[in-house]
Amino acid sequence: MIRFDNVSKCYANGHEALSEVSFSLDDGEMAFLTGHSGAGKSTLMKLIMLMERPSQGQVFIGKQNLAGLDRRQIPSHRRRIGVVFQNHQLLFDRTVFDNVALPLTICGFDPRDAARRVRAALDKVGLLKKEKLNPIMLSTGEQQRVGIARAIVHKPQLLLADEPTGNLDPQLSEEIMRLFLEFNRHGTTVMIASHDLSLISRMRLRTLTLHQGRMVGDG
Amino acid sequence: MAKPQKEAPRRRGAERIDRQTGRMPVGECGIGQDRRRSRFTEALRFDSNSHWQTARTALRRLFSTPAATLMTMAVLAIALALPGVLFAGLKNVQQLALRWEGEPRIALYLQPELQDAAADRFSRSLLLRDDLRAVELISREQGIAEFRELSGFGDVLDYLGSNPIPAVISVLPRSVSAAELTALREQLQALPEVEEAALDMAWVQRLNGALQVAQRAVLIVALLLASAVLLVVGNTVRVAIESRRDEIVVAKLVGATDGWVQRPFLYTGGWYGLFGGLLAWCLVQFSLMLLDTPVRQLADLYQSPFNLLGLGVVDSLLLLLISIGLGLGGAWLAVNRYLRQIEPE
């Protein structure tokens, strides 16, 4: 599903965020991506999302070499991926329902069909009763779950999560991880960037470790 | 080389027959085509649906801040109404000029030594000409009487021993074209009884010249104000884009195309154009209404049945189309300039 071939990313200011990173993640696999802050986790995620382009090497998602996608093909690439952001990136000018519906609205879904899917996604994260609320009225954990619902509402092949449990207590973190495991059981490839080592050790999943832009551990 | 060239048109032909007979598509390719077509019509339905949705949302968003929106629309309306009023005024003056231009007269100043009887005979002979519509003789007596009455210099005439005013024949030519009138004037000038033939066209030509200058000036003003409208809408849409930055970033992250992101802003520009145009139309009609009474009084003084023309149906539609176009254009400028810069980080 994901394959990095000798990928380096050097920013304009000369900072080398990733150097010669190679790894691959199979279809239906689930893995952690870990490392200190500044180790290159976010850069790696951005390369997958085509928010950045590699300075060297190639990234494959599915069978698609991302170097072959031009600006206009980026949207359809991003629609195949669901992303959970650390700061959840919710819009506070609309309801929870409309936040979750956004990826479907963008794809031009039939409104009735979209509503069904949004409710299913909200049901999975246990927020069905809060669909009419503004996300600003929710707790941090609930906001994170709305972000997750939005990431999975269009049934992506690949789910990326950037520090999804960053500011949650252990119990909530556990709950959210259970959600990811469940999506993975249904066939979604999942990659979670996290530096919560205790959580990672408890989950006993494949863990990719970055250190100063290099892949130093895989197992 | 020759073979594929022969085969290609045959394949195209076969496809065409299939489509014409509407036979059930056979084979994998056919099913694919069928599926693609139904998906296409579905996409079209959802798309027109979502277009309408987007337009409505844009409108609702505009009127969620009614004061700011109305103020912007008023600026647009004034910028559009000014050239509108100027064009309407110009059209009215042109209409006026056209009516006067329709009756160019040639004044024939007769030789001073010509006797009244001879002048009368000469004017009757002119009546027989085909190229003249009307002939009016103003004898020397009539001339001096009119002069005394109209000029206010009647007393001066008393000091002169004899009547200095020649007999004049005013003729109304059939033709109205400038070239033919000039030729006719020369013909009449050459007649022995005529001392001088004056074609009263110069002032009409001057008026036309002045009108052309005015028209050009109005056009320049209109172009300047149109750019103002473009910039006002562009700036308003830029502010709207800036205020919805977060939304744009999130939408782009979950796979929104440039088209999807820019559509609401284009609709916003379109709405500004439409409402600005409607308001401008009202302003133009209102201004003309205010002008109507004094113009009518003025026309009465000239004993002219002149009526102020408003914007007709065609001009009104033109005004609306132009303002919608300017609204869309301004939005398009802003969208192209600013929307691409907003990328998720």
PDB file of C-alpha atoms in Angstrom, chain B residues 53-296:
ATOM      1  CA  GLN B  53     -26.783  24.293  -3.488  1.00  0.00           C
ATOM      2  CA  THR B  54     -23.493  26.179  -3.711  1.00  0.00           C
ATOM      3  CA  ALA B  55     -25.170  29.227  -5.227  1.00  0.00           C
ATOM      4  CA  ARG B  56     -27.784  29.261  -2.482  1.00  0.00           C
ATOM      5  CA  THR B  57     -25.224  28.826   0.251  1.00  0.00           C
ATOM      6  CA  ALA B  58     -23.172  31.677  -1.211  1.00  0.00           C
ATOM      7  CA  LEU B  59     -26.251  33.885  -1.218  1.00  0.00           C
ATOM      8  CA  ARG B  60     -27.176  32.967   2.339  1.00  0.00           C
ATOM      9  CA  ARG B  61     -23.607  33.680   3.429  1.00  0.00           C
ATOM     10  CA  LEU B  62     -23.753  37.116   1.752  1.00  0.00           C
ATOM     11  CA  PHE B  63     -26.871  38.105   3.628  1.00  0.00           C
ATOM     12  CA  SER B  64     -25.617  36.771   6.932  1.00  0.00           C
ATOM     13  CA  THR B  65     -23.719  40.093   7.079  1.00  0.00           C
ATOM     14  CA  PRO B  66     -26.427  42.275   5.513  1.00  0.00           C
ATOM     15  CA  ALA B  67     -24.920  45.698   6.325  1.00  0.00           C
ATOM     16  CA  ALA B  68     -21.511  45.011   4.803  1.00  0.00           C
ATOM     17  CA  THR B  69     -23.051  43.241   1.817  1.00  0.00           C
ATOM     18  CA  LEU B  70     -25.515  46.035   1.112  1.00  0.00           C
ATOM     19  CA  MET B  71     -22.775  48.628   1.398  1.00  0.00           C
ATOM     20  CA  THR B  72     -20.627  46.816  -1.145  1.00  0.00           C
ATOM     21  CA  MET B  73     -23.627  46.388  -3.423  1.00  0.00           C
ATOM     22  CA  ALA B  74     -24.408  50.110  -3.121  1.00  0.00           C
ATOM     23  CA  VAL B  75     -20.846  50.960  -4.185  1.00  0.00           C
ATOM     24  CA  LEU B  76     -21.190  48.635  -7.161  1.00  0.00           C
ATOM     25  CA  ALA B  77     -24.599  50.092  -8.013  1.00  0.00           C
ATOM     26  CA  ILE B  78     -23.321  53.662  -7.995  1.00  0.00           C
ATOM     27  CA  ALA B  79     -20.291  52.751 -10.082  1.00  0.00           C
ATOM     28  CA  LEU B  80     -22.582  51.024 -12.576  1.00  0.00           C
ATOM     29  CA  ALA B  81     -25.366  53.614 -12.497  1.00  0.00           C
ATOM     30  CA  LEU B  82     -23.126  56.553 -13.379  1.00  0.00           C
ATOM     31  CA  PRO B  83     -22.217  55.295 -16.852  1.00  0.00           C
ATOM     32  CA  GLY B  84     -25.782  54.034 -17.124  1.00  0.00           C
ATOM     33  CA  VAL B  85     -27.190  57.540 -16.627  1.00  0.00           C
ATOM     34  CA  LEU B  86     -24.551  59.046 -18.922  1.00  0.00           C
ATOM     35  CA  PHE B  87     -25.328  56.565 -21.691  1.00  0.00           C
ATOM     36  CA  ALA B  88     -29.054  57.183 -21.291  1.00  0.00           C
ATOM     37  CA  GLY B  89     -28.475  60.949 -21.489  1.00  0.00           C
ATOM     38  CA  LEU B  90     -26.313  60.554 -24.544  1.00  0.00           C
ATOM     39  CA  LYS B  91     -28.948  58.443 -26.212  1.00  0.00           C
ATOM     40  CA  ASN B  92     -31.512  61.175 -25.590  1.00  0.00           C
ATOM     41  CA  VAL B  93     -29.323  63.915 -27.053  1.00  0.00           C
ATOM     42  CA  GLN B  94     -28.594  61.715 -30.056  1.00  0.00           C
ATOM     43  CA  GLN B  95     -32.280  61.185 -30.567  1.00  0.00           C
ATOM     44  CA  LEU B  96     -32.740  64.937 -30.420  1.00  0.00           C
ATOM     45  CA  ALA B  97     -29.942  65.564 -32.908  1.00  0.00           C
ATOM     46  CA  LEU B  98     -31.359  62.934 -35.224  1.00  0.00           C
ATOM     47  CA  ARG B  99     -34.694  64.725 -35.342  1.00  0.00           C
ATOM     48  CA  TRP B 100     -33.119  68.084 -36.239  1.00  0.00           C
ATOM     49  CA  GLU B 101     -30.750  66.541 -38.668  1.00  0.00           C
ATOM     50  CA  GLY B 102     -33.766  65.127 -40.499  1.00  0.00           C
ATOM     51  CA  GLU B 103     -34.677  68.543 -41.940  1.00  0.00           C
ATOM     52  CA  PRO B 104     -31.647  70.286 -43.327  1.00  0.00           C
ATOM     53  CA  ARG B 105     -32.625  73.472 -45.151  1.00  0.00           C
ATOM     54  CA  ILE B 106     -30.760  75.413 -47.764  1.00  0.00           C
ATOM     55  CA  ALA B 107     -31.152  79.187 -47.644  1.00  0.00           C
ATOM     56  CA  LEU B 108     -30.852  80.906 -51.057  1.00  0.00           C
ATOM     57  CA  TYR B 109     -29.919  84.567 -50.697  1.00  0.00           C
ATOM     58  CA  LEU B 110     -31.126  86.149 -53.940  1.00  0.00           C
ATOM     59  CA  GLN B 111     -29.321  88.855 -55.909  1.00  0.00           C
ATOM     60  CA  PRO B 112     -30.191  92.200 -54.223  1.00  0.00           C
ATOM     61  CA  GLU B 113     -31.149  93.824 -57.553  1.00  0.00           C
ATOM     62  CA  LEU B 114     -33.760  91.123 -58.236  1.00  0.00           C
ATOM     63  CA  GLN B 115     -37.286  92.578 -58.216  1.00  0.00           C
ATOM     64  CA  ASP B 116     -40.009  91.028 -56.022  1.00  0.00           C
ATOM     65  CA  ALA B 117     -41.925  89.778 -59.031  1.00  0.00           C
ATOM     66  CA  ALA B 118     -38.826  88.085 -60.420  1.00  0.00           C
ATOM     67  CA  ALA B 119     -38.084  86.524 -57.022  1.00  0.00           C
ATOM     68  CA  ASP B 120     -41.632  85.215 -56.912  1.00  0.00           C
ATOM     69  CA  ARG B 121     -41.293  83.788 -60.407  1.00  0.00           C
ATOM     70  CA  PHE B 122     -37.977  82.180 -59.469  1.00  0.00           C
ATOM     71  CA  SER B 123     -39.435  80.561 -56.365  1.00  0.00           C
ATOM     72  CA  ARG B 124     -42.305  79.113 -58.429  1.00  0.00           C
ATOM     73  CA  SER B 125     -39.775  77.648 -60.854  1.00  0.00           C
ATOM     74  CA  LEU B 126     -38.014  75.953 -57.934  1.00  0.00           C
ATOM     75  CA  LEU B 127     -41.305  74.318 -56.941  1.00  0.00           C
ATOM     76  CA  LEU B 128     -41.149  72.304 -60.142  1.00  0.00           C
ATOM     77  CA  ARG B 129     -37.877  70.647 -59.181  1.00  0.00           C
ATOM     78  CA  ASP B 130     -38.066  67.002 -58.099  1.00  0.00           C
ATOM     79  CA  ASP B 131     -35.244  67.227 -55.563  1.00  0.00           C
ATOM     80  CA  LEU B 132     -36.980  69.809 -53.380  1.00  0.00           C
ATOM     81  CA  ARG B 133     -39.766  69.018 -51.003  1.00  0.00           C
ATOM     82  CA  ALA B 134     -40.811  72.540 -50.054  1.00  0.00           C
ATOM     83  CA  VAL B 135     -40.005  76.086 -51.067  1.00  0.00           C
ATOM     84  CA  GLU B 136     -40.676  79.153 -48.968  1.00  0.00           C
ATOM     85  CA  LEU B 137     -40.075  82.697 -50.209  1.00  0.00           C
ATOM     86  CA  ILE B 138     -39.272  85.342 -47.655  1.00  0.00           C
ATOM     87  CA  SER B 139     -39.557  88.647 -49.548  1.00  0.00           C
ATOM     88  CA  ARG B 140     -37.437  91.684 -48.715  1.00  0.00           C
ATOM     89  CA  GLU B 141     -40.420  93.286 -46.943  1.00  0.00           C
ATOM     90  CA  GLN B 142     -41.074  90.193 -44.840  1.00  0.00           C
ATOM     91  CA  GLY B 143     -37.392  89.873 -44.114  1.00  0.00           C
ATOM     92  CA  ILE B 144     -37.053  93.387 -42.775  1.00  0.00           C
ATOM     93  CA  ALA B 145     -40.240  93.042 -40.752  1.00  0.00           C
ATOM     94  CA  GLU B 146     -38.908  89.849 -39.121  1.00  0.00           C
ATOM     95  CA  PHE B 147     -35.575  91.481 -38.497  1.00  0.00           C
ATOM     96  CA  ARG B 148     -37.211  94.487 -36.883  1.00  0.00           C
ATOM     97  CA  GLU B 149     -39.275  92.237 -34.686  1.00  0.00           C
ATOM     98  CA  LEU B 150     -36.691  89.662 -33.641  1.00  0.00           C
ATOM     99  CA  SER B 151     -33.348  91.431 -33.560  1.00  0.00           C
ATOM    100  CA  GLY B 152     -34.221  94.490 -31.517  1.00  0.00           C
ATOM    101  CA  PHE B 153     -32.107  96.624 -33.854  1.00  0.00           C
ATOM    102  CA  GLY B 154     -35.169  97.995 -35.674  1.00  0.00           C
ATOM    103  CA  ASP B 155     -34.109 101.584 -35.049  1.00  0.00           C
ATOM    104  CA  VAL B 156     -30.848 101.054 -36.878  1.00  0.00           C
ATOM    105  CA  LEU B 157     -32.823 100.286 -40.021  1.00  0.00           C
ATOM    106  CA  ASP B 158     -34.448 103.721 -39.920  1.00  0.00           C
ATOM    107  CA  TYR B 159     -31.050 105.342 -40.435  1.00  0.00           C
ATOM    108  CA  LEU B 160     -30.465 103.307 -43.567  1.00  0.00           C
ATOM    109  CA  GLY B 161     -32.128 104.719 -46.590  1.00  0.00           C
ATOM    110  CA  SER B 162     -32.934 101.488 -48.379  1.00  0.00           C
ATOM    111  CA  ASN B 163     -33.801  97.963 -47.287  1.00  0.00           C
ATOM    112  CA  PRO B 164     -30.476  96.113 -46.959  1.00  0.00           C
ATOM    113  CA  ILE B 165     -32.047  92.681 -46.558  1.00  0.00           C
ATOM    114  CA  PRO B 166     -32.168  90.481 -49.653  1.00  0.00           C
ATOM    115  CA  ALA B 167     -35.044  88.221 -50.483  1.00  0.00           C
ATOM    116  CA  VAL B 168     -34.424  84.707 -49.234  1.00  0.00           C
ATOM    117  CA  ILE B 169     -35.828  81.431 -50.434  1.00  0.00           C
ATOM    118  CA  SER B 170     -35.647  78.622 -47.906  1.00  0.00           C
ATOM    119  CA  VAL B 171     -35.823  75.229 -49.597  1.00  0.00           C
ATOM    120  CA  LEU B 172     -36.272  71.823 -48.031  1.00  0.00           C
ATOM    121  CA  PRO B 173     -34.385  69.193 -50.045  1.00  0.00           C
ATOM    122  CA  ARG B 174     -35.720  65.673 -50.424  1.00  0.00           C
ATOM    123  CA  SER B 175     -32.347  64.130 -49.698  1.00  0.00           C
ATOM    124  CA  VAL B 176     -30.796  64.142 -46.219  1.00  0.00           C
ATOM    125  CA  SER B 177     -27.368  62.742 -47.092  1.00  0.00           C
ATOM    126  CA  ALA B 178     -24.560  65.192 -46.550  1.00  0.00           C
ATOM    127  CA  ALA B 179     -22.870  64.494 -49.918  1.00  0.00           C
ATOM    128  CA  GLU B 180     -26.050  64.988 -51.945  1.00  0.00           C
ATOM    129  CA  LEU B 181     -26.925  68.117 -50.014  1.00  0.00           C
ATOM    130  CA  THR B 182     -23.540  69.616 -50.701  1.00  0.00           C
ATOM    131  CA  ALA B 183     -23.907  68.855 -54.410  1.00  0.00           C
ATOM    132  CA  LEU B 184     -27.397  70.361 -54.421  1.00  0.00           C
ATOM    133  CA  ARG B 185     -26.132  73.473 -52.674  1.00  0.00           C
ATOM    134  CA  GLU B 186     -23.502  73.958 -55.368  1.00  0.00           C
ATOM    135  CA  GLN B 187     -26.110  73.484 -58.109  1.00  0.00           C
ATOM    136  CA  LEU B 188     -28.369  76.100 -56.569  1.00  0.00           C
ATOM    137  CA  GLN B 189     -25.476  78.456 -55.949  1.00  0.00           C
ATOM    138  CA  ALA B 190     -24.738  78.352 -59.687  1.00  0.00           C
ATOM    139  CA  LEU B 191     -28.214  79.684 -60.599  1.00  0.00           C
ATOM    140  CA  PRO B 192     -28.038  83.315 -61.816  1.00  0.00           C
ATOM    141  CA  GLU B 193     -30.758  84.553 -59.457  1.00  0.00           C
ATOM    142  CA  VAL B 194     -28.883  83.249 -56.393  1.00  0.00           C
ATOM    143  CA  GLU B 195     -26.143  85.257 -54.821  1.00  0.00           C
ATOM    144  CA  GLU B 196     -25.354  82.716 -52.186  1.00  0.00           C
ATOM    145  CA  ALA B 197     -26.708  79.342 -51.144  1.00  0.00           C
ATOM    146  CA  ALA B 198     -26.084  78.392 -47.513  1.00  0.00           C
ATOM    147  CA  LEU B 199     -26.497  74.843 -46.382  1.00  0.00           C
ATOM    148  CA  ASP B 200     -27.418  74.915 -42.738  1.00  0.00           C
ATOM    149  CA  MET B 201     -25.494  71.712 -41.977  1.00  0.00           C
ATOM    150  CA  ALA B 202     -22.435  72.993 -40.229  1.00  0.00           C
ATOM    151  CA  TRP B 203     -23.985  73.114 -36.788  1.00  0.00           C
ATOM    152  CA  VAL B 204     -25.445  69.633 -37.164  1.00  0.00           C
ATOM    153  CA  GLN B 205     -22.003  68.369 -38.088  1.00  0.00           C
ATOM    154  CA  ARG B 206     -20.545  70.204 -35.110  1.00  0.00           C
ATOM    155  CA  LEU B 207     -23.199  68.709 -32.860  1.00  0.00           C
ATOM    156  CA  ASN B 208     -22.413  65.259 -34.193  1.00  0.00           C
ATOM    157  CA  GLY B 209     -18.733  65.849 -33.583  1.00  0.00           C
ATOM    158  CA  ALA B 210     -19.455  67.000 -30.054  1.00  0.00           C
ATOM    159  CA  LEU B 211     -21.653  63.960 -29.509  1.00  0.00           C
ATOM    160  CA  GLN B 212     -18.878  61.672 -30.666  1.00  0.00           C
ATOM    161  CA  VAL B 213     -16.477  63.292 -28.215  1.00  0.00           C
ATOM    162  CA  ALA B 214     -19.084  62.927 -25.480  1.00  0.00           C
ATOM    163  CA  GLN B 215     -19.655  59.301 -26.441  1.00  0.00           C
ATOM    164  CA  ARG B 216     -15.945  58.557 -26.256  1.00  0.00           C
ATOM    165  CA  ALA B 217     -15.698  60.359 -22.907  1.00  0.00           C
ATOM    166  CA  VAL B 218     -18.636  58.380 -21.501  1.00  0.00           C
ATOM    167  CA  LEU B 219     -17.005  55.185 -22.764  1.00  0.00           C
ATOM    168  CA  ILE B 220     -13.776  56.048 -20.955  1.00  0.00           C
ATOM    169  CA  VAL B 221     -15.664  56.849 -17.754  1.00  0.00           C
ATOM    170  CA  ALA B 222     -17.578  53.591 -18.144  1.00  0.00           C
ATOM    171  CA  LEU B 223     -14.375  51.597 -18.600  1.00  0.00           C
ATOM    172  CA  LEU B 224     -12.793  53.223 -15.550  1.00  0.00           C
ATOM    173  CA  LEU B 225     -15.859  52.536 -13.441  1.00  0.00           C
ATOM    174  CA  ALA B 226     -16.060  48.981 -14.768  1.00  0.00           C
ATOM    175  CA  SER B 227     -12.498  48.392 -13.577  1.00  0.00           C
ATOM    176  CA  ALA B 228     -13.529  49.886 -10.246  1.00  0.00           C
ATOM    177  CA  VAL B 229     -16.371  47.350 -10.033  1.00  0.00           C
ATOM    178  CA  LEU B 230     -13.946  44.586 -10.940  1.00  0.00           C
ATOM    179  CA  LEU B 231     -11.551  45.649  -8.194  1.00  0.00           C
ATOM    180  CA  VAL B 232     -14.252  46.153  -5.570  1.00  0.00           C
ATOM    181  CA  VAL B 233     -15.666  42.672  -6.184  1.00  0.00           C
ATOM    182  CA  GLY B 234     -12.154  41.247  -6.385  1.00  0.00           C
ATOM    183  CA  ASN B 235     -11.218  42.756  -3.049  1.00  0.00           C
ATOM    184  CA  THR B 236     -14.471  41.723  -1.396  1.00  0.00           C
ATOM    185  CA  VAL B 237     -13.992  38.156  -2.575  1.00  0.00           C
ATOM    186  CA  ARG B 238     -10.357  38.249  -1.436  1.00  0.00           C
ATOM    187  CA  VAL B 239     -11.540  39.161   2.068  1.00  0.00           C
ATOM    188  CA  ALA B 240     -14.107  36.352   1.911  1.00  0.00           C
ATOM    189  CA  ILE B 241     -11.378  33.897   0.881  1.00  0.00           C
ATOM    190  CA  GLU B 242      -9.141  35.101   3.696  1.00  0.00           C
ATOM    191  CA  SER B 243     -11.918  34.691   6.268  1.00  0.00           C
ATOM    192  CA  ARG B 244     -12.552  31.118   5.134  1.00  0.00           C
ATOM    193  CA  ARG B 245      -8.928  30.083   5.015  1.00  0.00           C
ATOM    194  CA  ASP B 246      -9.345  27.222   7.519  1.00  0.00           C
ATOM    195  CA  GLU B 247     -12.225  25.775   5.614  1.00  0.00           C
ATOM    196  CA  ILE B 248     -10.287  25.910   2.345  1.00  0.00           C
ATOM    197  CA  VAL B 249      -7.288  24.190   3.898  1.00  0.00           C
ATOM    198  CA  VAL B 250      -9.422  21.395   5.370  1.00  0.00           C
ATOM    199  CA  ALA B 251     -11.358  20.971   2.125  1.00  0.00           C
ATOM    200  CA  LYS B 252      -8.129  20.691   0.153  1.00  0.00           C
ATOM    201  CA  LEU B 253      -6.801  18.150   2.648  1.00  0.00           C
ATOM    202  CA  VAL B 254      -9.793  15.879   2.209  1.00  0.00           C
ATOM    203  CA  GLY B 255      -9.519  16.061  -1.570  1.00  0.00           C
ATOM    204  CA  ALA B 256     -11.375  19.124  -2.808  1.00  0.00           C
ATOM    205  CA  THR B 257     -10.483  20.140  -6.342  1.00  0.00           C
ATOM    206  CA  ASP B 258      -9.554  23.727  -7.177  1.00  0.00           C
ATOM    207  CA  GLY B 259     -12.882  23.985  -8.978  1.00  0.00           C
ATOM    208  CA  TRP B 260     -14.862  22.894  -5.939  1.00  0.00           C
ATOM    209  CA  VAL B 261     -13.031  25.318  -3.681  1.00  0.00           C
ATOM    210  CA  GLN B 262     -13.409  28.295  -5.991  1.00  0.00           C
ATOM    211  CA  ARG B 263     -17.026  27.718  -6.970  1.00  0.00           C
ATOM    212  CA  PRO B 264     -18.677  29.389  -3.938  1.00  0.00           C
ATOM    213  CA  PHE B 265     -16.504  32.472  -4.419  1.00  0.00           C
ATOM    214  CA  LEU B 266     -17.377  32.724  -8.098  1.00  0.00           C
ATOM    215  CA  TYR B 267     -21.050  32.518  -7.138  1.00  0.00           C
ATOM    216  CA  THR B 268     -20.469  35.245  -4.556  1.00  0.00           C
ATOM    217  CA  GLY B 269     -19.046  37.460  -7.307  1.00  0.00           C
ATOM    218  CA  GLY B 270     -21.974  36.592  -9.556  1.00  0.00           C
ATOM    219  CA  TRP B 271     -24.482  37.508  -6.850  1.00  0.00           C
ATOM    220  CA  TYR B 272     -22.701  40.808  -6.209  1.00  0.00           C
ATOM    221  CA  GLY B 273     -22.872  41.524  -9.925  1.00  0.00           C
ATOM    222  CA  LEU B 274     -26.554  40.617 -10.188  1.00  0.00           C
ATOM    223  CA  PHE B 275     -27.687  42.626  -7.171  1.00  0.00           C
ATOM    224  CA  GLY B 276     -25.339  45.509  -7.953  1.00  0.00           C
ATOM    225  CA  GLY B 277     -26.760  45.581 -11.476  1.00  0.00           C
ATOM    226  CA  LEU B 278     -30.375  45.494 -10.290  1.00  0.00           C
ATOM    227  CA  LEU B 279     -29.700  48.297  -7.833  1.00  0.00           C
ATOM    228  CA  ALA B 280     -27.901  50.281 -10.537  1.00  0.00           C
ATOM    229  CA  TRP B 281     -30.895  49.830 -12.850  1.00  0.00           C
ATOM    230  CA  CYS B 282     -33.175  51.225 -10.141  1.00  0.00           C
ATOM    231  CA  LEU B 283     -30.814  54.181  -9.643  1.00  0.00           C
ATOM    232  CA  VAL B 284     -30.748  54.946 -13.384  1.00  0.00           C
ATOM    233  CA  GLN B 285     -34.525  54.766 -13.713  1.00  0.00           C
ATOM    234  CA  PHE B 286     -34.963  56.887 -10.580  1.00  0.00           C
ATOM    235  CA  SER B 287     -32.513  59.533 -11.854  1.00  0.00           C
ATOM    236  CA  LEU B 288     -34.290  59.673 -15.204  1.00  0.00           C
ATOM    237  CA  MET B 289     -37.606  60.013 -13.403  1.00  0.00           C
ATOM    238  CA  LEU B 290     -36.243  62.986 -11.446  1.00  0.00           C
ATOM    239  CA  LEU B 291     -34.992  64.537 -14.703  1.00  0.00           C
ATOM    240  CA  ASP B 292     -38.193  63.889 -16.595  1.00  0.00           C
ATOM    241  CA  THR B 293     -40.264  66.859 -15.287  1.00  0.00           C
ATOM    242  CA  PRO B 294     -37.658  69.610 -15.832  1.00  0.00           C
ATOM    243  CA  VAL B 295     -36.797  68.184 -19.249  1.00  0.00           C
ATOM    244  CA  ARG B 296     -40.466  68.221 -20.204  1.00  0.00           C
TER     245      ARG B 296
END
